[in-house]
Amino acid sequence: MSDAFDVRLAGPEEAPLLAGLRRAWVEETAMSSVDDPGFEERFDEWMLKEREQRLTWLGRVGGEPAGMVNMLIFTRMPRPGQERPSRWGYLANFYVLPEHRNSGLGTEMLDALTDHADAEGFVRVVLSPSEKSIPFYERSGFRAAYDLMVRPQPTGRTQRRQSSWGS
Ligand SMILES: CC(C)(COP(=O)(O)OP(=O)(O)OC[C@H]1O[C@@H](n2cnc3c(N)ncnc32)[C@H](O)[C@@H]1OP(=O)(O)O)[C@@H](O)C(=O)NCCC(=O)NCCS
């Protein structure tokens, strides 16, 4: 942990900073810059549309954006006899800039997210890890799940390969 980290929930006004991190992630993976001048506007629209059910944490180092993670909140169907439906979260888009990795920022953001889930009484938090990030999540109490089923997109209809479900 470091005092230099600042981890907070992001608002719509921080969309440009989050879009910058998203672009950095895609360009890191592509190992080149991506020419798409409309991306930031589409990102802004997505943030606005998602804000009712998705929380995003922005991590800063020395005041500058350095990482992000979000949680999509799934609210179960209301049922008679239960005033408030139970909820769970899907963790997605976890990214820390390469120059800030392995210094604890990711753990601090994950703590912020799981603290929120616990405080709100979420029944679980789900995610689809990359191979390399499994020990990182395990250290925060995540375990492999064997009671889910998945139907991948049928072959032949694949548009673009993505590294994980929530990416
Ligand atoms: C996963 C990630 C968000 C962790 O952030 P961080 O600030 O480096 O995290 P911390 O410093 O708190 O913890 C370091 C741990 O992260 C994991 N990690 C480090 N580099 C990683 C990488 N490139 N990809 C995945 N996990 C990584 C390791 O478990 C490491 O612990 P270790 O040194 O004991 O192996 C960050 O590494 C990252 O952005 N990776 C690339 C994108 C990604 O894989 N996202 C997650 C997809 S599920």
PDB file of C-alpha atoms and ligand atoms in Angstrom:
ATOM      1  CA  MET A   1       0.000   0.000   0.000  1.00  0.00           C
ATOM      2  CA  SER A   2       1.066   3.572  -0.558  1.00  0.00           C
ATOM      3  CA  ASP A   3      -0.249   6.960   0.489  1.00  0.00           C
ATOM      4  CA  ALA A   4       0.306   8.082  -3.090  1.00  0.00           C
ATOM      5  CA  PHE A   5      -2.664   5.975  -4.261  1.00  0.00           C
ATOM      6  CA  ASP A   6      -6.034   7.614  -4.528  1.00  0.00           C
ATOM      7  CA  VAL A   7      -8.875   5.209  -5.267  1.00  0.00           C
ATOM      8  CA  ARG A   8     -12.425   6.549  -5.634  1.00  0.00           C
ATOM      9  CA  LEU A   9     -15.677   5.940  -7.402  1.00  0.00           C
ATOM     10  CA  ALA A  10     -15.672   7.737 -10.737  1.00  0.00           C
ATOM     11  CA  GLY A  11     -18.491   9.937 -12.006  1.00  0.00           C
ATOM     12  CA  PRO A  12     -19.553  10.648 -15.611  1.00  0.00           C
ATOM     13  CA  GLU A  13     -17.232  13.670 -15.651  1.00  0.00           C
ATOM     14  CA  GLU A  14     -14.299  11.265 -15.365  1.00  0.00           C
ATOM     15  CA  ALA A  15     -15.283   9.423 -18.561  1.00  0.00           C
ATOM     16  CA  PRO A  16     -12.412  11.011 -20.553  1.00  0.00           C
ATOM     17  CA  LEU A  17      -9.868   9.701 -18.020  1.00  0.00           C
ATOM     18  CA  LEU A  18     -11.373   6.213 -18.123  1.00  0.00           C
ATOM     19  CA  ALA A  19     -11.485   6.336 -21.929  1.00  0.00           C
ATOM     20  CA  GLY A  20      -7.772   7.217 -21.848  1.00  0.00           C
ATOM     21  CA  LEU A  21      -7.051   4.109 -19.754  1.00  0.00           C
ATOM     22  CA  ARG A  22      -9.188   1.951 -22.039  1.00  0.00           C
ATOM     23  CA  ARG A  23      -7.316   3.245 -25.056  1.00  0.00           C
ATOM     24  CA  ALA A  24      -3.976   2.616 -23.307  1.00  0.00           C
ATOM     25  CA  TRP A  25      -5.048  -0.996 -22.593  1.00  0.00           C
ATOM     26  CA  VAL A  26      -6.100  -1.666 -26.192  1.00  0.00           C
ATOM     27  CA  GLU A  27      -2.943  -0.058 -27.560  1.00  0.00           C
ATOM     28  CA  GLU A  28      -0.782  -2.010 -25.104  1.00  0.00           C
ATOM     29  CA  THR A  29      -2.376  -5.247 -26.340  1.00  0.00           C
ATOM     30  CA  ALA A  30      -2.154  -4.207 -30.001  1.00  0.00           C
ATOM     31  CA  MET A  31       1.391  -2.870 -29.457  1.00  0.00           C
ATOM     32  CA  SER A  32       0.499   0.125 -31.617  1.00  0.00           C
ATOM     33  CA  SER A  33      -1.696   3.193 -31.539  1.00  0.00           C
ATOM     34  CA  VAL A  34      -5.272   2.780 -32.746  1.00  0.00           C
ATOM     35  CA  ASP A  35      -6.689   5.444 -35.030  1.00  0.00           C
ATOM     36  CA  ASP A  36     -10.316   5.830 -33.968  1.00  0.00           C
ATOM     37  CA  PRO A  37     -11.317   9.463 -33.399  1.00  0.00           C
ATOM     38  CA  GLY A  38     -14.941   8.505 -32.549  1.00  0.00           C
ATOM     39  CA  PHE A  39     -13.970   6.197 -29.676  1.00  0.00           C
ATOM     40  CA  GLU A  40     -14.042   8.808 -26.871  1.00  0.00           C
ATOM     41  CA  GLU A  41     -17.577   9.913 -27.810  1.00  0.00           C
ATOM     42  CA  ARG A  42     -18.819   6.311 -27.900  1.00  0.00           C
ATOM     43  CA  PHE A  43     -17.177   5.703 -24.532  1.00  0.00           C
ATOM     44  CA  ASP A  44     -18.954   8.730 -23.067  1.00  0.00           C
ATOM     45  CA  GLU A  45     -22.334   7.466 -24.321  1.00  0.00           C
ATOM     46  CA  TRP A  46     -21.639   4.006 -22.892  1.00  0.00           C
ATOM     47  CA  MET A  47     -20.762   5.467 -19.474  1.00  0.00           C
ATOM     48  CA  LEU A  48     -24.007   7.430 -19.412  1.00  0.00           C
ATOM     49  CA  LYS A  49     -26.074   4.408 -20.427  1.00  0.00           C
ATOM     50  CA  GLU A  50     -24.355   2.126 -17.910  1.00  0.00           C
ATOM     51  CA  ARG A  51     -24.391   4.431 -14.891  1.00  0.00           C
ATOM     52  CA  GLU A  52     -27.578   3.016 -13.342  1.00  0.00           C
ATOM     53  CA  GLN A  53     -26.084  -0.425 -12.874  1.00  0.00           C
ATOM     54  CA  ARG A  54     -22.314  -0.125 -13.135  1.00  0.00           C
ATOM     55  CA  LEU A  55     -19.870   1.353 -10.612  1.00  0.00           C
ATOM     56  CA  THR A  56     -16.376   2.317 -11.707  1.00  0.00           C
ATOM     57  CA  TRP A  57     -13.362   2.942  -9.508  1.00  0.00           C
ATOM     58  CA  LEU A  58     -10.559   5.141 -10.772  1.00  0.00           C
ATOM     59  CA  GLY A  59      -7.100   4.807  -9.255  1.00  0.00           C
ATOM     60  CA  ARG A  60      -4.647   7.692  -9.379  1.00  0.00           C
ATOM     61  CA  VAL A  61      -0.971   7.914  -8.576  1.00  0.00           C
ATOM     62  CA  GLY A  62       0.373  11.379  -7.855  1.00  0.00           C
ATOM     63  CA  GLY A  63      -2.987  12.761  -9.023  1.00  0.00           C
ATOM     64  CA  GLU A  64      -2.739  11.129 -12.468  1.00  0.00           C
ATOM     65  CA  PRO A  65      -5.043   8.325 -13.684  1.00  0.00           C
ATOM     66  CA  ALA A  66      -3.258   4.982 -13.304  1.00  0.00           C
ATOM     67  CA  GLY A  67      -5.915   2.264 -13.143  1.00  0.00           C
ATOM     68  CA  MET A  68      -9.581   1.369 -13.278  1.00  0.00           C
ATOM     69  CA  VAL A  69     -12.021  -1.416 -12.472  1.00  0.00           C
ATOM     70  CA  ASN A  70     -15.789  -1.615 -12.627  1.00  0.00           C
ATOM     71  CA  MET A  71     -18.590  -3.743 -11.229  1.00  0.00           C
ATOM     72  CA  LEU A  72     -21.841  -4.426 -13.034  1.00  0.00           C
ATOM     73  CA  ILE A  73     -24.620  -4.853 -10.499  1.00  0.00           C
ATOM     74  CA  PHE A  74     -27.129  -7.617 -11.137  1.00  0.00           C
ATOM     75  CA  THR A  75     -30.367  -7.107  -9.209  1.00  0.00           C
ATOM     76  CA  ARG A  76     -32.403 -10.267  -8.840  1.00  0.00           C
ATOM     77  CA  MET A  77     -36.118 -10.384  -9.643  1.00  0.00           C
ATOM     78  CA  PRO A  78     -38.151  -9.043  -6.706  1.00  0.00           C
ATOM     79  CA  ARG A  79     -40.052 -11.658  -4.770  1.00  0.00           C
ATOM     80  CA  PRO A  80     -43.019 -11.348  -2.449  1.00  0.00           C
ATOM     81  CA  GLY A  81     -42.020 -11.296   1.202  1.00  0.00           C
ATOM     82  CA  GLN A  82     -38.623  -9.729   0.500  1.00  0.00           C
ATOM     83  CA  GLU A  83     -38.542  -5.951   0.510  1.00  0.00           C
ATOM     84  CA  ARG A  84     -35.161  -5.605  -1.178  1.00  0.00           C
ATOM     85  CA  PRO A  85     -34.052  -8.049  -3.884  1.00  0.00           C
ATOM     86  CA  SER A  86     -30.590  -9.503  -3.394  1.00  0.00           C
ATOM     87  CA  ARG A  87     -27.794  -8.372  -5.661  1.00  0.00           C
ATOM     88  CA  TRP A  88     -24.458  -9.560  -6.911  1.00  0.00           C
ATOM     89  CA  GLY A  89     -21.638  -8.001  -8.882  1.00  0.00           C
ATOM     90  CA  TYR A  90     -19.658  -8.821 -12.003  1.00  0.00           C
ATOM     91  CA  LEU A  91     -16.150  -7.388 -11.895  1.00  0.00           C
ATOM     92  CA  ALA A  92     -14.836  -6.207 -15.266  1.00  0.00           C
ATOM     93  CA  ASN A  93     -12.255  -4.112 -17.081  1.00  0.00           C
ATOM     94  CA  PHE A  94      -9.559  -4.241 -14.425  1.00  0.00           C
ATOM     95  CA  TYR A  95      -6.520  -2.396 -15.697  1.00  0.00           C
ATOM     96  CA  VAL A  96      -3.448  -0.738 -14.238  1.00  0.00           C
ATOM     97  CA  LEU A  97      -0.966   1.081 -16.474  1.00  0.00           C
ATOM     98  CA  PRO A  98       2.184  -1.055 -16.928  1.00  0.00           C
ATOM     99  CA  GLU A  99       4.429   1.506 -15.196  1.00  0.00           C
ATOM    100  CA  HIS A 100       2.291   1.311 -12.039  1.00  0.00           C
ATOM    101  CA  ARG A 101       1.829  -2.479 -11.857  1.00  0.00           C
ATOM    102  CA  ASN A 102       3.070  -4.623  -8.992  1.00  0.00           C
ATOM    103  CA  SER A 103       3.095  -1.767  -6.493  1.00  0.00           C
ATOM    104  CA  GLY A 104      -0.232  -2.503  -4.810  1.00  0.00           C
ATOM    105  CA  LEU A 105      -2.602  -0.201  -6.689  1.00  0.00           C
ATOM    106  CA  GLY A 106      -4.592  -3.137  -8.111  1.00  0.00           C
ATOM    107  CA  THR A 107      -4.992  -4.644  -4.644  1.00  0.00           C
ATOM    108  CA  GLU A 108      -6.158  -1.300  -3.270  1.00  0.00           C
ATOM    109  CA  MET A 109      -8.781  -0.989  -6.029  1.00  0.00           C
ATOM    110  CA  LEU A 110      -9.904  -4.588  -5.517  1.00  0.00           C
ATOM    111  CA  ASP A 111     -10.268  -3.883  -1.780  1.00  0.00           C
ATOM    112  CA  ALA A 112     -12.415  -0.817  -2.546  1.00  0.00           C
ATOM    113  CA  LEU A 113     -14.660  -2.909  -4.792  1.00  0.00           C
ATOM    114  CA  THR A 114     -15.041  -5.851  -2.396  1.00  0.00           C
ATOM    115  CA  ASP A 115     -15.558  -3.495   0.584  1.00  0.00           C
ATOM    116  CA  HIS A 116     -18.422  -1.900  -1.342  1.00  0.00           C
ATOM    117  CA  ALA A 117     -19.895  -5.307  -2.233  1.00  0.00           C
ATOM    118  CA  ASP A 118     -19.685  -6.389   1.424  1.00  0.00           C
ATOM    119  CA  ALA A 119     -21.160  -3.130   2.741  1.00  0.00           C
ATOM    120  CA  GLU A 120     -24.090  -3.490   0.314  1.00  0.00           C
ATOM    121  CA  GLY A 121     -24.591  -7.142   1.206  1.00  0.00           C
ATOM    122  CA  PHE A 122     -23.914  -8.513  -2.290  1.00  0.00           C
ATOM    123  CA  VAL A 123     -24.299 -12.274  -2.274  1.00  0.00           C
ATOM    124  CA  ARG A 124     -21.245 -12.742  -4.506  1.00  0.00           C
ATOM    125  CA  VAL A 125     -18.793 -11.079  -6.849  1.00  0.00           C
ATOM    126  CA  VAL A 126     -18.043 -12.937 -10.085  1.00  0.00           C
ATOM    127  CA  LEU A 127     -15.263 -12.446 -12.623  1.00  0.00           C
ATOM    128  CA  SER A 128     -13.511 -14.144 -15.489  1.00  0.00           C
ATOM    129  CA  PRO A 129      -9.761 -13.950 -14.790  1.00  0.00           C
ATOM    130  CA  SER A 130      -6.886 -14.014 -17.213  1.00  0.00           C
ATOM    131  CA  GLU A 131      -4.516 -16.909 -16.452  1.00  0.00           C
ATOM    132  CA  LYS A 132      -1.872 -14.547 -15.111  1.00  0.00           C
ATOM    133  CA  SER A 133      -4.215 -12.707 -12.744  1.00  0.00           C
ATOM    134  CA  ILE A 134      -5.569 -15.805 -10.933  1.00  0.00           C
ATOM    135  CA  PRO A 135      -3.149 -15.594  -7.932  1.00  0.00           C
ATOM    136  CA  PHE A 136      -3.941 -11.881  -7.626  1.00  0.00           C
ATOM    137  CA  TYR A 137      -7.674 -12.596  -7.225  1.00  0.00           C
ATOM    138  CA  GLU A 138      -7.077 -15.638  -5.023  1.00  0.00           C
ATOM    139  CA  ARG A 139      -5.194 -13.452  -2.554  1.00  0.00           C
ATOM    140  CA  SER A 140      -8.414 -11.431  -2.115  1.00  0.00           C
ATOM    141  CA  GLY A 141     -10.565 -14.484  -1.453  1.00  0.00           C
ATOM    142  CA  PHE A 142     -11.824 -15.387  -4.953  1.00  0.00           C
ATOM    143  CA  ARG A 143     -12.167 -19.090  -5.712  1.00  0.00           C
ATOM    144  CA  ALA A 144     -12.817 -21.076  -8.901  1.00  0.00           C
ATOM    145  CA  ALA A 145     -16.542 -21.752  -9.453  1.00  0.00           C
ATOM    146  CA  TYR A 146     -17.818 -25.010 -10.830  1.00  0.00           C
ATOM    147  CA  ASP A 147     -21.551 -24.342 -10.822  1.00  0.00           C
ATOM    148  CA  LEU A 148     -21.840 -22.056 -13.847  1.00  0.00           C
ATOM    149  CA  MET A 149     -22.527 -22.980 -17.448  1.00  0.00           C
ATOM    150  CA  VAL A 150     -21.474 -20.990 -20.456  1.00  0.00           C
ATOM    151  CA  ARG A 151     -22.609 -21.183 -24.079  1.00  0.00           C
ATOM    152  CA  PRO A 152     -19.873 -19.646 -26.215  1.00  0.00           C
ATOM    153  CA  GLN A 153     -20.746 -17.945 -29.470  1.00  0.00           C
ATOM    154  CA  PRO A 154     -21.162 -20.667 -32.135  1.00  0.00           C
ATOM    155  CA  THR A 155     -18.166 -21.047 -34.426  1.00  0.00           C
ATOM    156  CA  GLY A 156     -18.545 -19.198 -37.700  1.00  0.00           C
ATOM    157  CA  ARG A 157     -20.315 -16.309 -35.995  1.00  0.00           C
ATOM    158  CA  THR A 158     -17.274 -15.046 -34.098  1.00  0.00           C
ATOM    159  CA  GLN A 159     -16.760 -11.352 -34.746  1.00  0.00           C
ATOM    160  CA  ARG A 160     -13.727 -10.407 -32.719  1.00  0.00           C
ATOM    161  CA  ARG A 161     -11.816 -12.474 -30.191  1.00  0.00           C
ATOM    162  CA  GLN A 162     -11.685 -11.044 -26.698  1.00  0.00           C
ATOM    163  CA  SER A 163      -9.458 -12.179 -23.881  1.00  0.00           C
ATOM    164  CA  SER A 164     -12.230 -12.577 -21.284  1.00  0.00           C
ATOM    165  CA  TRP A 165     -15.987 -12.258 -20.938  1.00  0.00           C
ATOM    166  CA  GLY A 166     -16.089  -8.878 -19.363  1.00  0.00           C
ATOM    167  CA  SER A 167     -13.375  -7.223 -21.374  1.00  0.00           C
TER     168      SER A 167
HETATM  169  C1  LIG B   1      -4.194  -7.441 -12.937  1.00  0.00           C
HETATM  170  C2  LIG B   1      -3.784  -5.994 -12.589  1.00  0.00           C
HETATM  171  C3  LIG B   1      -5.007  -5.083 -12.639  1.00  0.00           C
HETATM  172  C4  LIG B   1      -3.193  -5.971 -11.168  1.00  0.00           C
HETATM  173  O1  LIG B   1      -2.812  -4.638 -10.840  1.00  0.00           O
HETATM  174  P1  LIG B   1      -1.487  -4.327 -10.005  1.00  0.00           P
HETATM  175  O2  LIG B   1      -1.521  -2.906  -9.595  1.00  0.00           O
HETATM  176  O3  LIG B   1      -0.294  -4.796 -10.751  1.00  0.00           O
HETATM  177  O4  LIG B   1      -1.731  -5.267  -8.719  1.00  0.00           O
HETATM  178  P2  LIG B   1      -0.897  -5.409  -7.367  1.00  0.00           P
HETATM  179  O5  LIG B   1       0.379  -4.639  -7.452  1.00  0.00           O
HETATM  180  O6  LIG B   1      -1.787  -5.103  -6.237  1.00  0.00           O
HETATM  181  O7  LIG B   1      -0.630  -6.974  -7.350  1.00  0.00           O
HETATM  182  C5  LIG B   1       0.354  -7.552  -8.195  1.00  0.00           C
HETATM  183  C6  LIG B   1      -0.166  -8.868  -8.712  1.00  0.00           C
HETATM  184  O8  LIG B   1      -0.901  -8.672  -9.917  1.00  0.00           O
HETATM  185  C7  LIG B   1      -0.723  -9.798 -10.792  1.00  0.00           C
HETATM  186  N1  LIG B   1      -0.175  -9.302 -12.061  1.00  0.00           N
HETATM  187  C8  LIG B   1       0.970  -8.615 -12.266  1.00  0.00           C
HETATM  188  N2  LIG B   1       1.116  -8.316 -13.572  1.00  0.00           N
HETATM  189  C9  LIG B   1       0.039  -8.827 -14.198  1.00  0.00           C
HETATM  190  C10 LIG B   1      -0.392  -8.811 -15.554  1.00  0.00           C
HETATM  191  N3  LIG B   1       0.315  -8.225 -16.537  1.00  0.00           N
HETATM  192  N4  LIG B   1      -1.561  -9.426 -15.839  1.00  0.00           N
HETATM  193  C11 LIG B   1      -2.291 -10.018 -14.888  1.00  0.00           C
HETATM  194  N5  LIG B   1      -1.928 -10.048 -13.563  1.00  0.00           N
HETATM  195  C12 LIG B   1      -0.776  -9.447 -13.246  1.00  0.00           C
HETATM  196  C13 LIG B   1       0.218 -10.746 -10.111  1.00  0.00           C
HETATM  197  O9  LIG B   1      -0.576 -11.720  -9.409  1.00  0.00           O
HETATM  198  C14 LIG B   1       0.927  -9.851  -9.097  1.00  0.00           C
HETATM  199  O10 LIG B   1       1.316 -10.540  -7.962  1.00  0.00           O
HETATM  200  P3  LIG B   1       2.696 -11.408  -7.939  1.00  0.00           P
HETATM  201  O11 LIG B   1       3.781 -10.416  -8.098  1.00  0.00           O
HETATM  202  O12 LIG B   1       2.682 -12.054  -6.606  1.00  0.00           O
HETATM  203  O13 LIG B   1       2.625 -12.364  -9.076  1.00  0.00           O
HETATM  204  C15 LIG B   1      -2.684  -5.467 -13.571  1.00  0.00           C
HETATM  205  O14 LIG B   1      -1.587  -6.350 -13.530  1.00  0.00           O
HETATM  206  C16 LIG B   1      -3.139  -5.313 -15.009  1.00  0.00           C
HETATM  207  O15 LIG B   1      -3.679  -4.283 -15.363  1.00  0.00           O
HETATM  208  N6  LIG B   1      -2.884  -6.324 -15.863  1.00  0.00           N
HETATM  209  C17 LIG B   1      -3.203  -6.239 -17.276  1.00  0.00           C
HETATM  210  C18 LIG B   1      -4.681  -6.296 -17.538  1.00  0.00           C
HETATM  211  C19 LIG B   1      -5.290  -7.539 -16.918  1.00  0.00           C
HETATM  212  O16 LIG B   1      -4.776  -8.639 -17.022  1.00  0.00           O
HETATM  213  N7  LIG B   1      -6.421  -7.332 -16.252  1.00  0.00           N
HETATM  214  C20 LIG B   1      -7.120  -8.379 -15.521  1.00  0.00           C
HETATM  215  C21 LIG B   1      -7.905  -9.214 -16.436  1.00  0.00           C
HETATM  216  S1  LIG B   1      -8.878 -10.380 -15.538  1.00  0.00           S
END
